[in-house]
Coordinates of N, CA and C in Angstrom, one line a residue:
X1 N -51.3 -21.2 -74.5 CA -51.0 -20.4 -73.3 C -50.1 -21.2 -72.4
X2 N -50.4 -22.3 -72.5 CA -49.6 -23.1 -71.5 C -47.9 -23.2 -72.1
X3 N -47.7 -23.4 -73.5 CA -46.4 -23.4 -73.7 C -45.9 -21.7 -73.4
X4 N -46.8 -20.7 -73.7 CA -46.3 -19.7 -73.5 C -45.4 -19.2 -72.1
X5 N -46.6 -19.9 -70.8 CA -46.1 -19.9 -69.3 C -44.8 -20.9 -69.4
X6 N -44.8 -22.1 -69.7 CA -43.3 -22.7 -69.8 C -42.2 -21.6 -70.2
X7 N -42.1 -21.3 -71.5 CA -41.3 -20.8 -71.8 C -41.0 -19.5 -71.1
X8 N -42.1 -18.6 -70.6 CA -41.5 -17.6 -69.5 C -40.9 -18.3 -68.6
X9 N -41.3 -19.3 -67.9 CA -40.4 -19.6 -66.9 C -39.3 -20.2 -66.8
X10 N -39.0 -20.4 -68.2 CA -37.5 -21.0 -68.5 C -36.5 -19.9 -68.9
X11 N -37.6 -19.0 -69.1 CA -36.8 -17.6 -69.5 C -36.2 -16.7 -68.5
X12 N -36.9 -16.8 -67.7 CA -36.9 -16.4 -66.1 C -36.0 -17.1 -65.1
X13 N -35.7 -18.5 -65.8 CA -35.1 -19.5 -64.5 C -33.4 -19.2 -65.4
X14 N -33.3 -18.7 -66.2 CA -31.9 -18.5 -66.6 C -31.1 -16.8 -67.0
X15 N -32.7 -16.3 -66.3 CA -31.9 -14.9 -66.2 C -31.7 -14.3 -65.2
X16 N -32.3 -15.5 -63.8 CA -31.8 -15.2 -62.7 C -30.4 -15.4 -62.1
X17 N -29.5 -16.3 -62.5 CA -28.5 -16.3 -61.8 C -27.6 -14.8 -62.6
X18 N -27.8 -14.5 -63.8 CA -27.6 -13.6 -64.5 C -27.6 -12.4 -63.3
X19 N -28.5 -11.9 -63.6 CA -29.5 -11.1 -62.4 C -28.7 -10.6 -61.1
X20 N -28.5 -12.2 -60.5 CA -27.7 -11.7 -59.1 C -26.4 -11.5 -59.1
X21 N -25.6 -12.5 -60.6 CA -23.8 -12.0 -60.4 C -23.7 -10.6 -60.9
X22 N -24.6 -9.9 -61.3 CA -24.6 -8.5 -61.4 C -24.9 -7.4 -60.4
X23 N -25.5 -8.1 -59.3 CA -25.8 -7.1 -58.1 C -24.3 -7.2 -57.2
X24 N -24.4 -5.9 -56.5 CA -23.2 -5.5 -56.5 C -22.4 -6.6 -54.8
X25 N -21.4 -6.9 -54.4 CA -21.0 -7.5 -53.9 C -21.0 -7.0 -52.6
X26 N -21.5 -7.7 -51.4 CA -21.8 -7.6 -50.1 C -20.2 -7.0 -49.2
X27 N -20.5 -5.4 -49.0 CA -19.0 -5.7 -48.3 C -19.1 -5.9 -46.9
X28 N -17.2 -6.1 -46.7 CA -17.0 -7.0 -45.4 C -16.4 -5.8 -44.6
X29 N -17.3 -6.0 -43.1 CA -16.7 -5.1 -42.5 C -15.6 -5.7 -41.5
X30 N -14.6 -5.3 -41.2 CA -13.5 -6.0 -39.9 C -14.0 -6.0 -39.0
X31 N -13.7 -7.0 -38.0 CA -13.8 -6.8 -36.8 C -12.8 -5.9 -35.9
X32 N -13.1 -5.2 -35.2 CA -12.7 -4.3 -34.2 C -11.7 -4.9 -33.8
X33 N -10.6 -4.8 -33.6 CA -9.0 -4.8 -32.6 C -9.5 -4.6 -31.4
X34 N -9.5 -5.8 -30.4 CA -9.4 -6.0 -29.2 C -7.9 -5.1 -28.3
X35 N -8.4 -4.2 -27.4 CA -7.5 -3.3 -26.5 C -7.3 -3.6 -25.4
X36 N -6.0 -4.3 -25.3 CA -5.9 -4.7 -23.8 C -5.4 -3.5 -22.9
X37 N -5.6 -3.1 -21.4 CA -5.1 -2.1 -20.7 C -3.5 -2.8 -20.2
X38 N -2.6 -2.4 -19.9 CA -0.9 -2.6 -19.8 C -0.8 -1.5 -18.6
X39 N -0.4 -1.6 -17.6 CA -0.5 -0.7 -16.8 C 1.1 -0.4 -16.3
X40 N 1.6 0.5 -16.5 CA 2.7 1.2 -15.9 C 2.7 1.8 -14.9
X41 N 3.8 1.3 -13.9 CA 3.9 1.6 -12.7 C 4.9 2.7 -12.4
X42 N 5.5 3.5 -13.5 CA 6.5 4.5 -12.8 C 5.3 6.1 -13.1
X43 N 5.8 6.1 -12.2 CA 5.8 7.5 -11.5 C 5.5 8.0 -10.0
X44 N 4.8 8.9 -9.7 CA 4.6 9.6 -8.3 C 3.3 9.4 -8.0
X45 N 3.3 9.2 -6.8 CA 1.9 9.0 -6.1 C 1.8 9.2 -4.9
X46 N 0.6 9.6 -4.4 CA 0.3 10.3 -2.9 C -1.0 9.2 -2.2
X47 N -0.9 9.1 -0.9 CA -1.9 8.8 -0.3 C -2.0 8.4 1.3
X48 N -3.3 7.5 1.7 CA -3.4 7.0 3.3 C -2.7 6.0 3.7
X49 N -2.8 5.6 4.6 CA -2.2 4.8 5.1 C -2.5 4.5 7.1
X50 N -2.7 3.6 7.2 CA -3.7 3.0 8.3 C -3.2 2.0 8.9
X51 N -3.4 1.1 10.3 CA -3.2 -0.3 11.0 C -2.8 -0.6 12.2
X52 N -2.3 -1.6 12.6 CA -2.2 -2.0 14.1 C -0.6 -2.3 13.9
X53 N -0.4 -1.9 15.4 CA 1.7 -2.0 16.2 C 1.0 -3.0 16.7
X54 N 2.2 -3.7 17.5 CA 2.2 -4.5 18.7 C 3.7 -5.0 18.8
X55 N 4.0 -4.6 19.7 CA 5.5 -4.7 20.5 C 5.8 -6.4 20.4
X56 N 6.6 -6.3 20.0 CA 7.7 -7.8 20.1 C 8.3 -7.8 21.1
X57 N 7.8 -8.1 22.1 CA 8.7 -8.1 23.2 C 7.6 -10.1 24.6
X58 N 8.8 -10.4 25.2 CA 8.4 -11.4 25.8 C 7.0 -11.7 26.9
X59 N 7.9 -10.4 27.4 CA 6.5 -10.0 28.8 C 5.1 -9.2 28.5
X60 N 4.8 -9.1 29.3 CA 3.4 -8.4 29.9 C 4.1 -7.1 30.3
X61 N 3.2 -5.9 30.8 CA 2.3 -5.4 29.1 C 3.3 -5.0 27.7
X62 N 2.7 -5.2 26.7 CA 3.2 -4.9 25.5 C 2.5 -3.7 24.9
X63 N 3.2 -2.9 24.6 CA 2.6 -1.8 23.8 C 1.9 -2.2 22.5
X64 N 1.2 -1.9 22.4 CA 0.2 -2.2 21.1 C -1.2 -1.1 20.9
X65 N -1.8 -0.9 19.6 CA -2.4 0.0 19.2 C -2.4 0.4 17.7
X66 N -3.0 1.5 17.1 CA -3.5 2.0 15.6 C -2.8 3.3 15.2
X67 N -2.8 3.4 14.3 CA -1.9 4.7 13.7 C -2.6 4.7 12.3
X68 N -2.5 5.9 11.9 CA -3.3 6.5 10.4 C -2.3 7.4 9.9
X69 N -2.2 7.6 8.6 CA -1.5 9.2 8.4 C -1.3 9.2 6.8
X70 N 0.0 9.8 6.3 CA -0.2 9.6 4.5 C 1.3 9.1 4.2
X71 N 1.2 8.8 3.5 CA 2.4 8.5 2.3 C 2.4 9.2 1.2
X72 N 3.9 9.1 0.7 CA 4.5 9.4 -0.9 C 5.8 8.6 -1.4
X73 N 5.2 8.5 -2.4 CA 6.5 7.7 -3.0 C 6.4 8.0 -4.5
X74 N 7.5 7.5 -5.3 CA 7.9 7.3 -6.8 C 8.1 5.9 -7.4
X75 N 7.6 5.3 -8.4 CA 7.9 4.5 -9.0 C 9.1 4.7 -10.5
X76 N 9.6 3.3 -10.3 CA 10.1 3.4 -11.9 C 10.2 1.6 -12.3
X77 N 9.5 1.2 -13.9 CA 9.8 0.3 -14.3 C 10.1 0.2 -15.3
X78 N 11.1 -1.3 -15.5 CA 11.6 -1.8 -16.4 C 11.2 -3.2 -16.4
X79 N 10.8 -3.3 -17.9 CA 10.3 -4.8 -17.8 C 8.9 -5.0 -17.2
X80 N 9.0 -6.0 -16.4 CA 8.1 -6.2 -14.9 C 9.0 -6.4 -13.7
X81 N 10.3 -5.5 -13.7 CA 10.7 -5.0 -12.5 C 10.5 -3.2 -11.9
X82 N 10.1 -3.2 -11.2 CA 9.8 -1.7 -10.1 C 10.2 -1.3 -9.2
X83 N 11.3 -0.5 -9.2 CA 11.6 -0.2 -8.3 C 11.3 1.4 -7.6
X84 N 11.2 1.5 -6.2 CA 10.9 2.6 -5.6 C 11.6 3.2 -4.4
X85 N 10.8 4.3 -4.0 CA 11.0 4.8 -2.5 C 9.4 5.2 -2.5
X86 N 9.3 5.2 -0.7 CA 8.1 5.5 -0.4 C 8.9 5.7 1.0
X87 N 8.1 7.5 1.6 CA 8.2 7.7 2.9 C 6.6 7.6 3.4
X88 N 6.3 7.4 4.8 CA 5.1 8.0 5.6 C 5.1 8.3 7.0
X89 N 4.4 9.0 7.3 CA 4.5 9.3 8.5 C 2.7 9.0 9.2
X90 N 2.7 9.0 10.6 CA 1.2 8.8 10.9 C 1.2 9.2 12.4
X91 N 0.2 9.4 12.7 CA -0.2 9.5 14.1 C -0.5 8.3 14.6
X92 N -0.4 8.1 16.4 CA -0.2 7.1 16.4 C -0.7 6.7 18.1
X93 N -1.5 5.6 18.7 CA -1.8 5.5 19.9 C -1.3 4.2 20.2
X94 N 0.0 3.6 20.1 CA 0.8 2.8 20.6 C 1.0 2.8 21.9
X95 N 0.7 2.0 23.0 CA 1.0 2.4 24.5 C 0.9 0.7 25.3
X96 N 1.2 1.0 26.1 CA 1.2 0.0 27.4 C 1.6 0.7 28.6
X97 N 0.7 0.3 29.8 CA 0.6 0.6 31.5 C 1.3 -0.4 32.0
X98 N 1.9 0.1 33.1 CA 2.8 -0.9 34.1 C 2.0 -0.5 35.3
X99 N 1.8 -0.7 36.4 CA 1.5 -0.3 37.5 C 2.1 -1.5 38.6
X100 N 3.0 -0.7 39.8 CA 3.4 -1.5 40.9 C 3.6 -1.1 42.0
X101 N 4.1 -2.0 42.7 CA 4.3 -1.3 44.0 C 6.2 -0.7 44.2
X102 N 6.5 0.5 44.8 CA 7.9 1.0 44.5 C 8.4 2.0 45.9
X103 N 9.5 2.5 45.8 CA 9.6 2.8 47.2 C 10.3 4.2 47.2
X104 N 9.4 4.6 47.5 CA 9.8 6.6 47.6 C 10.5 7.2 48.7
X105 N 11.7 7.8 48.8 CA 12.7 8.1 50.1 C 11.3 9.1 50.6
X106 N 11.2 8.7 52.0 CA 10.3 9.7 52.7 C 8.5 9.6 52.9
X107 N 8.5 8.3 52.0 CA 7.2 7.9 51.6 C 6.9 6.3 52.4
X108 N 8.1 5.7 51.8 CA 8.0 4.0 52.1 C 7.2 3.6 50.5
X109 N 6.8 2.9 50.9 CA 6.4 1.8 49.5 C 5.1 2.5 49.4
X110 N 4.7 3.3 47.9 CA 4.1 3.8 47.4 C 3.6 3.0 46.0
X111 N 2.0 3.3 45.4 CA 1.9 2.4 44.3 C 2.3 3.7 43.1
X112 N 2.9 3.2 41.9 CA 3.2 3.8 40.7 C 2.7 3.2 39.8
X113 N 2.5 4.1 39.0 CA 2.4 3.8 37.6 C 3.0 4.4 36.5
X114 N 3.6 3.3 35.5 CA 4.3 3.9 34.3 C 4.0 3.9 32.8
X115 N 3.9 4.5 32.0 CA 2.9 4.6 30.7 C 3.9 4.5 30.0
X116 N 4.0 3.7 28.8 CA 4.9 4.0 27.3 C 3.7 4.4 25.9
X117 N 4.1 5.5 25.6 CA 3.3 6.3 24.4 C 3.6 6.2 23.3
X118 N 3.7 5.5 21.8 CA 3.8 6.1 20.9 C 3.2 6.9 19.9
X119 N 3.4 8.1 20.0 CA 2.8 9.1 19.5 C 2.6 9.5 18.0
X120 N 4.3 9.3 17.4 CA 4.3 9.2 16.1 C 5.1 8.1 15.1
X121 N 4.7 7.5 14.4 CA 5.8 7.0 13.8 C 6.1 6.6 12.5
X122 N 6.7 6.6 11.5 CA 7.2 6.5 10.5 C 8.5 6.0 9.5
X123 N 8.3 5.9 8.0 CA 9.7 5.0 7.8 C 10.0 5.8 6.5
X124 N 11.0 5.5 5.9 CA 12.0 6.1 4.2 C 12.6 4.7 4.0
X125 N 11.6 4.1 3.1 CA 12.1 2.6 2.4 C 11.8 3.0 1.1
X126 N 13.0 1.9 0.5 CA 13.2 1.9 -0.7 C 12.5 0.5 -0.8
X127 N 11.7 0.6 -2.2 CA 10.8 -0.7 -2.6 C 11.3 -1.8 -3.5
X128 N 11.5 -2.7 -4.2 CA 11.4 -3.5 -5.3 C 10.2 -4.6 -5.4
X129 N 9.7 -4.6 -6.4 CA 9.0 -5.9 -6.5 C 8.4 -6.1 -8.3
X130 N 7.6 -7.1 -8.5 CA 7.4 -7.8 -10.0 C 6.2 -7.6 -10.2
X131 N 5.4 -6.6 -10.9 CA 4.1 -6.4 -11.4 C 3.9 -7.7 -12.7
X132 N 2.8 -8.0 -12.0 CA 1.8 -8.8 -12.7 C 0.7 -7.8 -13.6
X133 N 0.7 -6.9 -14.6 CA -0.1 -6.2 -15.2 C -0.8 -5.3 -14.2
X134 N -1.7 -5.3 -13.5 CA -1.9 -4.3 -12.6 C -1.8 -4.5 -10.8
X135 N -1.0 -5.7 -10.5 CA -0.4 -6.2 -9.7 C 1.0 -6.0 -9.5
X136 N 1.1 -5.3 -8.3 CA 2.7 -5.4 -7.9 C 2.9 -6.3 -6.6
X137 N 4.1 -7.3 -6.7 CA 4.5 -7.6 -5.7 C 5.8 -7.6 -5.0
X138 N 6.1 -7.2 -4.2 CA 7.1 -6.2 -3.5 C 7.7 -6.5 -2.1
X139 N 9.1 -6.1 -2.0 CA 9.7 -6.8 -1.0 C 10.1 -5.1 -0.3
X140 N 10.1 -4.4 1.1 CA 10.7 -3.2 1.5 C 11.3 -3.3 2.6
X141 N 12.5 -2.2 3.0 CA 13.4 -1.8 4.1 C 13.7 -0.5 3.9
X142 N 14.5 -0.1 5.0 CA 14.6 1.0 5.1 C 14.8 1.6 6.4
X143 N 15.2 2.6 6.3 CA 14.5 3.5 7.8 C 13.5 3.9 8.4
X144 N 13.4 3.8 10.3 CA 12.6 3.8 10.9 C 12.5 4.5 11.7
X145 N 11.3 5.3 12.5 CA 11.3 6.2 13.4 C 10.0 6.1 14.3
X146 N 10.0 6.3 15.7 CA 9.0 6.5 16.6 C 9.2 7.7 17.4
X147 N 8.3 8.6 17.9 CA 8.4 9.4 18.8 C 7.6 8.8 20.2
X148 N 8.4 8.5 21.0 CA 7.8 7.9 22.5 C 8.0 9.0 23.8
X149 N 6.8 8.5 24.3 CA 7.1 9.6 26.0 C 6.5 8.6 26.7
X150 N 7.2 8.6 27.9 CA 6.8 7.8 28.8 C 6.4 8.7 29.8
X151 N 5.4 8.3 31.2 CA 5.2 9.0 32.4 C 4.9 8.3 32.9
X152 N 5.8 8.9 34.1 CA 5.6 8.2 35.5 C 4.8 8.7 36.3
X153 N 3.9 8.2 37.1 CA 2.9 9.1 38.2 C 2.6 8.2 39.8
X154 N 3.3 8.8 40.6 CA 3.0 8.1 41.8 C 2.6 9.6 42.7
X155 N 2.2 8.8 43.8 CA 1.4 10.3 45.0 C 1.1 11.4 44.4
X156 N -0.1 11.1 43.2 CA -0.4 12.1 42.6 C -0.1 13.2 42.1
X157 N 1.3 12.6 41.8 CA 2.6 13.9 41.5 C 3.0 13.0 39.3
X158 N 2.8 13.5 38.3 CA 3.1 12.9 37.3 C 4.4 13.6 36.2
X159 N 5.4 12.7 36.0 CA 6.1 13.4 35.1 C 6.3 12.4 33.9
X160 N 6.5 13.4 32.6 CA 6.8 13.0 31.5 C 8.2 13.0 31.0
X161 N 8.6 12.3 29.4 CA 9.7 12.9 28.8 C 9.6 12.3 27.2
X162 N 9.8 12.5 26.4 CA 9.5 12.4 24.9 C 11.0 12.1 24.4
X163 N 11.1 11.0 23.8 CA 12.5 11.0 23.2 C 12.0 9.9 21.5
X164 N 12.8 10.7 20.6 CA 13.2 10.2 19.2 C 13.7 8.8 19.1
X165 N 13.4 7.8 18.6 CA 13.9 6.3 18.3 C 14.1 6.5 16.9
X166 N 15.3 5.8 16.5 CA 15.6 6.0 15.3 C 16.0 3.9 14.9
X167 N 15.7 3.7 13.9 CA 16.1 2.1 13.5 C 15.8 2.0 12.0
X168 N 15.8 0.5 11.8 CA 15.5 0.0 10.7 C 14.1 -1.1 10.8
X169 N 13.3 -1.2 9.1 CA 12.6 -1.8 8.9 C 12.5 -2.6 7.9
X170 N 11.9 -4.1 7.5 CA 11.9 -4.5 6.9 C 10.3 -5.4 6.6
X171 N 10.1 -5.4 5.4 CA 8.9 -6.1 5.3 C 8.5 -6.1 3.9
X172 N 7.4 -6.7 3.7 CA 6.7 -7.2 2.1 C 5.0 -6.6 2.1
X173 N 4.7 -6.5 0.9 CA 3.7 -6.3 0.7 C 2.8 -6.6 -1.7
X174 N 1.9 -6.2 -1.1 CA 1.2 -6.3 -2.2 C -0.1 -4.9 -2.7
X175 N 0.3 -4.6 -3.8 CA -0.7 -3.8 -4.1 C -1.3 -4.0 -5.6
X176 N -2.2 -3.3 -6.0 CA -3.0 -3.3 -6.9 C -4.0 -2.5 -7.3
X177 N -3.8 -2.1 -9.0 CA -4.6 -1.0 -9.5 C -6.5 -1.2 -9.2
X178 N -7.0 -0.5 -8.8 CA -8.7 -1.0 -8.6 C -9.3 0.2 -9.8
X179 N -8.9 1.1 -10.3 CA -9.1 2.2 -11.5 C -8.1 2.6 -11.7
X180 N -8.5 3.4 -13.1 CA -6.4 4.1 -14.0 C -6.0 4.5 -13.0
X181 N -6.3 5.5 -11.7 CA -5.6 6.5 -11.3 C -5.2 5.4 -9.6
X182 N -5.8 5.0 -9.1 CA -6.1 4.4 -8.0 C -5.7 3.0 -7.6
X183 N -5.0 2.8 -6.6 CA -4.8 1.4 -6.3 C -4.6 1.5 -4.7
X184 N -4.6 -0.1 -4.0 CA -4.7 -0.1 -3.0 C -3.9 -1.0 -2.4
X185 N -3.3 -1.3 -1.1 CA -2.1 -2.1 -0.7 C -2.2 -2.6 0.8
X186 N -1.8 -3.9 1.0 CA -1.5 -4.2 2.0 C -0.3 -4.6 2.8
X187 N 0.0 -4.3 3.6 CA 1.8 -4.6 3.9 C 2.1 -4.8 5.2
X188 N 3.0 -5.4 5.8 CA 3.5 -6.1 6.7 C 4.8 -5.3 7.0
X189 N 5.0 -5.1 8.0 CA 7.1 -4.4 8.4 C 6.8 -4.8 9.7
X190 N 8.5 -5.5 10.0 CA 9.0 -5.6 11.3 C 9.9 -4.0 11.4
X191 N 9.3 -3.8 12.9 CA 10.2 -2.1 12.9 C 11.1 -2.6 14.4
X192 N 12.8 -2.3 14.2 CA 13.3 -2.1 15.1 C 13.8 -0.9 15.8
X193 N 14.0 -0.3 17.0 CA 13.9 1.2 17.2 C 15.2 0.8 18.2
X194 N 15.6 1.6 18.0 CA 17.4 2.0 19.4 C 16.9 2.4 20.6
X195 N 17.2 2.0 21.7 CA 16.7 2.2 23.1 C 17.2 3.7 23.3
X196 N 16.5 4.3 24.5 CA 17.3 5.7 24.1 C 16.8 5.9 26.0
X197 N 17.6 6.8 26.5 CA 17.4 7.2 27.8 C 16.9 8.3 28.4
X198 N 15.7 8.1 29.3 CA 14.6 9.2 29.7 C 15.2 9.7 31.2
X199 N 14.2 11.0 31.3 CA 14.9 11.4 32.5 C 16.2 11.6 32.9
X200 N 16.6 12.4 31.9 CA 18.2 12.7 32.3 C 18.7 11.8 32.9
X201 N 18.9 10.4 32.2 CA 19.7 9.4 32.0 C 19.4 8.3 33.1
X202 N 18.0 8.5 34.1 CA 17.4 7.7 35.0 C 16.7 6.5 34.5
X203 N 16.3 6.7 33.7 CA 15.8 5.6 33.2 C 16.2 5.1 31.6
X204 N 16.9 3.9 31.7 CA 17.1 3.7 29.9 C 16.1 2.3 29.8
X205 N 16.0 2.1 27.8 CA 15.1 1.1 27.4 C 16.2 0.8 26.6
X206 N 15.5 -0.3 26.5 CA 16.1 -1.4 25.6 C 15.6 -1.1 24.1
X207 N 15.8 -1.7 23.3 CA 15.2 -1.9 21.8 C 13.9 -2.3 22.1
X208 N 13.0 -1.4 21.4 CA 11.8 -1.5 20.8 C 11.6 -2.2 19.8
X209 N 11.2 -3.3 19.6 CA 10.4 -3.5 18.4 C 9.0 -4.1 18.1
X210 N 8.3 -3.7 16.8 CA 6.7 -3.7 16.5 C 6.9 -4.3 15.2
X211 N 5.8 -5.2 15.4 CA 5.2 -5.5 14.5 C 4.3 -5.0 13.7
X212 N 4.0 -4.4 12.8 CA 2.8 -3.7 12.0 C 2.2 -4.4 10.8
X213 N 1.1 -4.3 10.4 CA 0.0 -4.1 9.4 C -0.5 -3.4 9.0
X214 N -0.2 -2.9 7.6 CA -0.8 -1.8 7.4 C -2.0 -1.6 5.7
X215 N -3.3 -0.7 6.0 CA -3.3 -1.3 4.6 C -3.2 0.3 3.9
X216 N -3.3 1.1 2.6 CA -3.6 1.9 2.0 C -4.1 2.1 0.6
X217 N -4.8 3.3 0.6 CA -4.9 3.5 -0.9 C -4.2 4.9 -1.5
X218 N -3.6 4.3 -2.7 CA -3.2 5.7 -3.5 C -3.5 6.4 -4.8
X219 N -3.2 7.6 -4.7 CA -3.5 8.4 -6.0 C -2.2 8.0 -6.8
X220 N -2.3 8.1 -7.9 CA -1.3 7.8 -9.0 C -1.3 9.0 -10.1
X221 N -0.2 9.8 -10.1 CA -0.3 10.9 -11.1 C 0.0 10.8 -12.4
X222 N -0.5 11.2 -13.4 CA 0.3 10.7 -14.8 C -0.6 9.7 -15.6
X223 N -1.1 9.0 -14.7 CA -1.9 7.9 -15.6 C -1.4 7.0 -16.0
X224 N -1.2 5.8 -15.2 CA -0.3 4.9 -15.2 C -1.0 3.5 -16.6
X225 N -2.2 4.0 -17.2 CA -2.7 2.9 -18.1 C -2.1 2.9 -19.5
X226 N -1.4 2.4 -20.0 CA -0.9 2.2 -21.4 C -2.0 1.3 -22.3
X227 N -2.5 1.4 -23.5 CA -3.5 0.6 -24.5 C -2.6 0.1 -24.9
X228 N -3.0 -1.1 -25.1 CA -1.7 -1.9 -26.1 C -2.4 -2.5 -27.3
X229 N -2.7 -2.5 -28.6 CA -3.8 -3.1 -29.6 C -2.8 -5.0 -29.8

């Protein structure tokens, strides 16, 4: 018996490796291709846009204040250069009070007060700047606009008058994809504006200029995400 268990097991120990080079071979599956997102920055897009003026100017009071409203613009890239246009426009509570003492024929020295408004304002800049994959960074100018009224009010008597400023702008900014369709931006413009003369030619200003910060978000149409394997 006992030689008979040897010899099974010798029989056994050399018909195993037999056994396994005949079972059939383990297959290999690949691993998956890694998809990076590439994000393209041309096309059209709409959105907000928000922040604070404040008048460049030496003295006391300076106009300063908030404005909101929308933008539009177009992209186009080559490489990782982008270039654009983007207009907006916004509403706007830009102002500064003067109040003094002044001298009215028939009155004598009366106190007044005088208000500077801006009501609306907005620009048509052309963009460039160098996307970092879903980063753009960007240098702009262009054209500039404010709608201002000032009013005067002494002896409870008040008059107004509304006049167009037209200039130029320049400034930089940064934006960035936050989903496919959506990104958001922060930006900086010095705005200069042409003096212009109120009150049938009684009163003229000098050049306006503001400082702004602005930030927004936009829609992006088209789908600006390219897969790249």
């Amino acid at each position: 018996m006992k030689k008979v268990l040897l010899a099974s097991a010798c029989l056994f120990a050399l018909a195993a490796p037999a056994s396994a080079a005949d079972l059939a071979a383990r297959p290999y599956t690949k691993a998956p291709v890694a998809v990076a997102s590439v994000y393209n920055w041309t096309g059209f897009y709409l959105g907000i846009v928000g922040g604070g003026a404040w008048e460049n100017a030496s003295g006391d009071p300076k106009m300063k204040g908030g404005f909101v409203g929308g933008t539009a613009g177009y992209n186009w890239q080559t490489g990782n250069v982008v270039f654009g246009i983007e207009a907006d426009g916004a509403w706007a509570d830009v102002s500064a009070t003067a109040t003094g003492a002044t001298v009215v024929p028939g009155f004598g020295v009366v106190t007044a007060t005088a208000t500077s408004k801006t009501d609306a304002m907005g620009t048509v800049r052309g963009r460039i700047g160098w996307a970092v994959n879903n980063v753009l960074f960007y240098g702009t100018g262009g054209y500039a606009w404010i709608d201002n009224k000032i009013t005067l009010s002494a002896l409870g008597v008040s008059a107004s008058d509304s006049k167009w400023h037209s200039g130029w702008t320049v400034g930089a900014g940064v934006e960035a994809f936050i989903a496919p369709q959506w990104s958001i931006k922060g930006e900086y413009l010095y705005r200069s504006l042409a003096g212009e003369t109120y009150f049938a030619g009684a009163l003229p200003t000098g050049t306006l200029n503001f400082h702004t910060v602005q930030v927004g978000v936009n829609y992006h149409f088209g789908g600006p995400i390219v897969a790249k394997y």
